[in-house]
PDB file of C-alpha atoms in Angstrom:
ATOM      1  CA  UNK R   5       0.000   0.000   0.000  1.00 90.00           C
ATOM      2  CA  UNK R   6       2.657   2.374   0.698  1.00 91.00           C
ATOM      3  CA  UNK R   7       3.955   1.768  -2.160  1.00 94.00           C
ATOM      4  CA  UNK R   8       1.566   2.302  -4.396  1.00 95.00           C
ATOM      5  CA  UNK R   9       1.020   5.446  -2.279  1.00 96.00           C
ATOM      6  CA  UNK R  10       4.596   7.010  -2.813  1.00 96.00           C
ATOM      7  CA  UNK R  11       4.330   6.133  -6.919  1.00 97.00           C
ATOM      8  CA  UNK R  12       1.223   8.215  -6.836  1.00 97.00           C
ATOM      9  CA  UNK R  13       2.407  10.867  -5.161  1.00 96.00           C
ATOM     10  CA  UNK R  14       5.516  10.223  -7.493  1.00 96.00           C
ATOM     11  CA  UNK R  15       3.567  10.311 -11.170  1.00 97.00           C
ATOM     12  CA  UNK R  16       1.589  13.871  -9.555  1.00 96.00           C
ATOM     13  CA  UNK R  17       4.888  15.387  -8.997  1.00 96.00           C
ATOM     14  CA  UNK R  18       5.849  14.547 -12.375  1.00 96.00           C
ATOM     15  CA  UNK R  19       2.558  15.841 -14.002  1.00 95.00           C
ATOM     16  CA  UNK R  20       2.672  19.204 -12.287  1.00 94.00           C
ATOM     17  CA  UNK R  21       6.850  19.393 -13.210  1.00 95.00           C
ATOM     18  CA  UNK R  22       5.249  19.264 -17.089  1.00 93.00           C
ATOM     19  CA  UNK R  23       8.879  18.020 -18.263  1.00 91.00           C
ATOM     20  CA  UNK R  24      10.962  21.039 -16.751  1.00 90.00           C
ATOM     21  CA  UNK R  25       8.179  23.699 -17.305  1.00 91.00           C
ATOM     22  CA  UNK R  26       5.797  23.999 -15.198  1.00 92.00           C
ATOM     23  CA  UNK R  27       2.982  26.610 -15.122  1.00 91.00           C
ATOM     24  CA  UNK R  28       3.828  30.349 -13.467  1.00 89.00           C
ATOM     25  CA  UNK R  29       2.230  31.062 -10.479  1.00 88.00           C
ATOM     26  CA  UNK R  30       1.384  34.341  -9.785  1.00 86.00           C
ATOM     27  CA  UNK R  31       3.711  35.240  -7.725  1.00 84.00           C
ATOM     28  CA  UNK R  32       6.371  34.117  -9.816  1.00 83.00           C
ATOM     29  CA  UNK R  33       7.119  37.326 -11.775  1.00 84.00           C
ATOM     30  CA  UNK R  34      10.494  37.342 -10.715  1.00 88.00           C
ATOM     31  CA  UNK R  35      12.212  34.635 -13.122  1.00 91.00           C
ATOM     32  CA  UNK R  36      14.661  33.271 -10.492  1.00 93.00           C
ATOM     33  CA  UNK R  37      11.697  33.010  -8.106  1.00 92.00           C
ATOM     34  CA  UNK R  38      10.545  30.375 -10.719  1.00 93.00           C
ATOM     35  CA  UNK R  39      13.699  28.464 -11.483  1.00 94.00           C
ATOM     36  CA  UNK R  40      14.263  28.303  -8.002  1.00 94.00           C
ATOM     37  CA  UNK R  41      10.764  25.998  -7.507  1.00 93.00           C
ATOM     38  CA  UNK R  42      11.838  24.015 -10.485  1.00 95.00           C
ATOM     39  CA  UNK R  43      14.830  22.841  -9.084  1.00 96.00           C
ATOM     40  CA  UNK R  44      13.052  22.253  -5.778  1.00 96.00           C
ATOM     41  CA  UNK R  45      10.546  20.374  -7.626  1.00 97.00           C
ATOM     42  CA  UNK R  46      13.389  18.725  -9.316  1.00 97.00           C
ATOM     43  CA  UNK R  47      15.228  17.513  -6.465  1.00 98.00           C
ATOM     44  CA  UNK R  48      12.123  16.464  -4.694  1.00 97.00           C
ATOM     45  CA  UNK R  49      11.079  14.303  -7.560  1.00 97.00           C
ATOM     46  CA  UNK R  50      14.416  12.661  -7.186  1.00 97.00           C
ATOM     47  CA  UNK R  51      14.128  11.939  -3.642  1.00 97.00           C
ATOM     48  CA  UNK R  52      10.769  10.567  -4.140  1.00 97.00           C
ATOM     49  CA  UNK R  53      12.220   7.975  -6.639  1.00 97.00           C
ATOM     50  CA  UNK R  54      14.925   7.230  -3.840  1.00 97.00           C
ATOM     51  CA  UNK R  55      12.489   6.433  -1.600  1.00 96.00           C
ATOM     52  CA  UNK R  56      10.286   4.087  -3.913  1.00 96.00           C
ATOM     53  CA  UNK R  57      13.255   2.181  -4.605  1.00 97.00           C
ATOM     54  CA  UNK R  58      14.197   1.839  -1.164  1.00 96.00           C
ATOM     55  CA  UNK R  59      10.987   0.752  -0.239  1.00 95.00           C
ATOM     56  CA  UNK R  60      11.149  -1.885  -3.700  1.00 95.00           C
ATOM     57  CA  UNK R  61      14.668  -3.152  -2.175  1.00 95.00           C
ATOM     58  CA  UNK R  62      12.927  -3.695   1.301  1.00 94.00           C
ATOM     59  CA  UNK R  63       9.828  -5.771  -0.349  1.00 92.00           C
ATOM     60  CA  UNK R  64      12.605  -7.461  -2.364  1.00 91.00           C
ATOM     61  CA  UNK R  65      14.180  -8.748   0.807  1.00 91.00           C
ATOM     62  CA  UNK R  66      11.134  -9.751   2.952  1.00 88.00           C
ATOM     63  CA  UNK R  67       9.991 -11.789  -0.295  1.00 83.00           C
ATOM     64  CA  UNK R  68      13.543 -13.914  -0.226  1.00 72.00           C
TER      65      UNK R  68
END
């Protein structure tokens, strides 16, 4: 369940990342303002696949 949990969570983040552009918000006039959430998105996207694979390797070693 978890699992399937953190790769939803995982595929949202990905959706609202749009492939490196992701919509303005309004209060994202300032340009490093919004290259600044894009590499937070980034980098929390990339934890987020850490953490699925963790949790993979730990159902991997309960099933042996």
């Amino acid at each position: 369940a978890e699992l399937q949990r953190e790769e939803a969570a995982l595929e949202a983040m990905k959706r609202d990342y749009n492939g490196g552009e992701p919509e303005r918000r309004g209060d994202e006039r300032n340009a490093q303002r919004y290259l600044d959430r894009i590499a937070e998105m980034k980098a929390a996207i990339l934890r987020k696949e850490a953490d699925i694979a963790a949790i993979k390797r730990e159902l991997g070693k309960l099933r042996s």
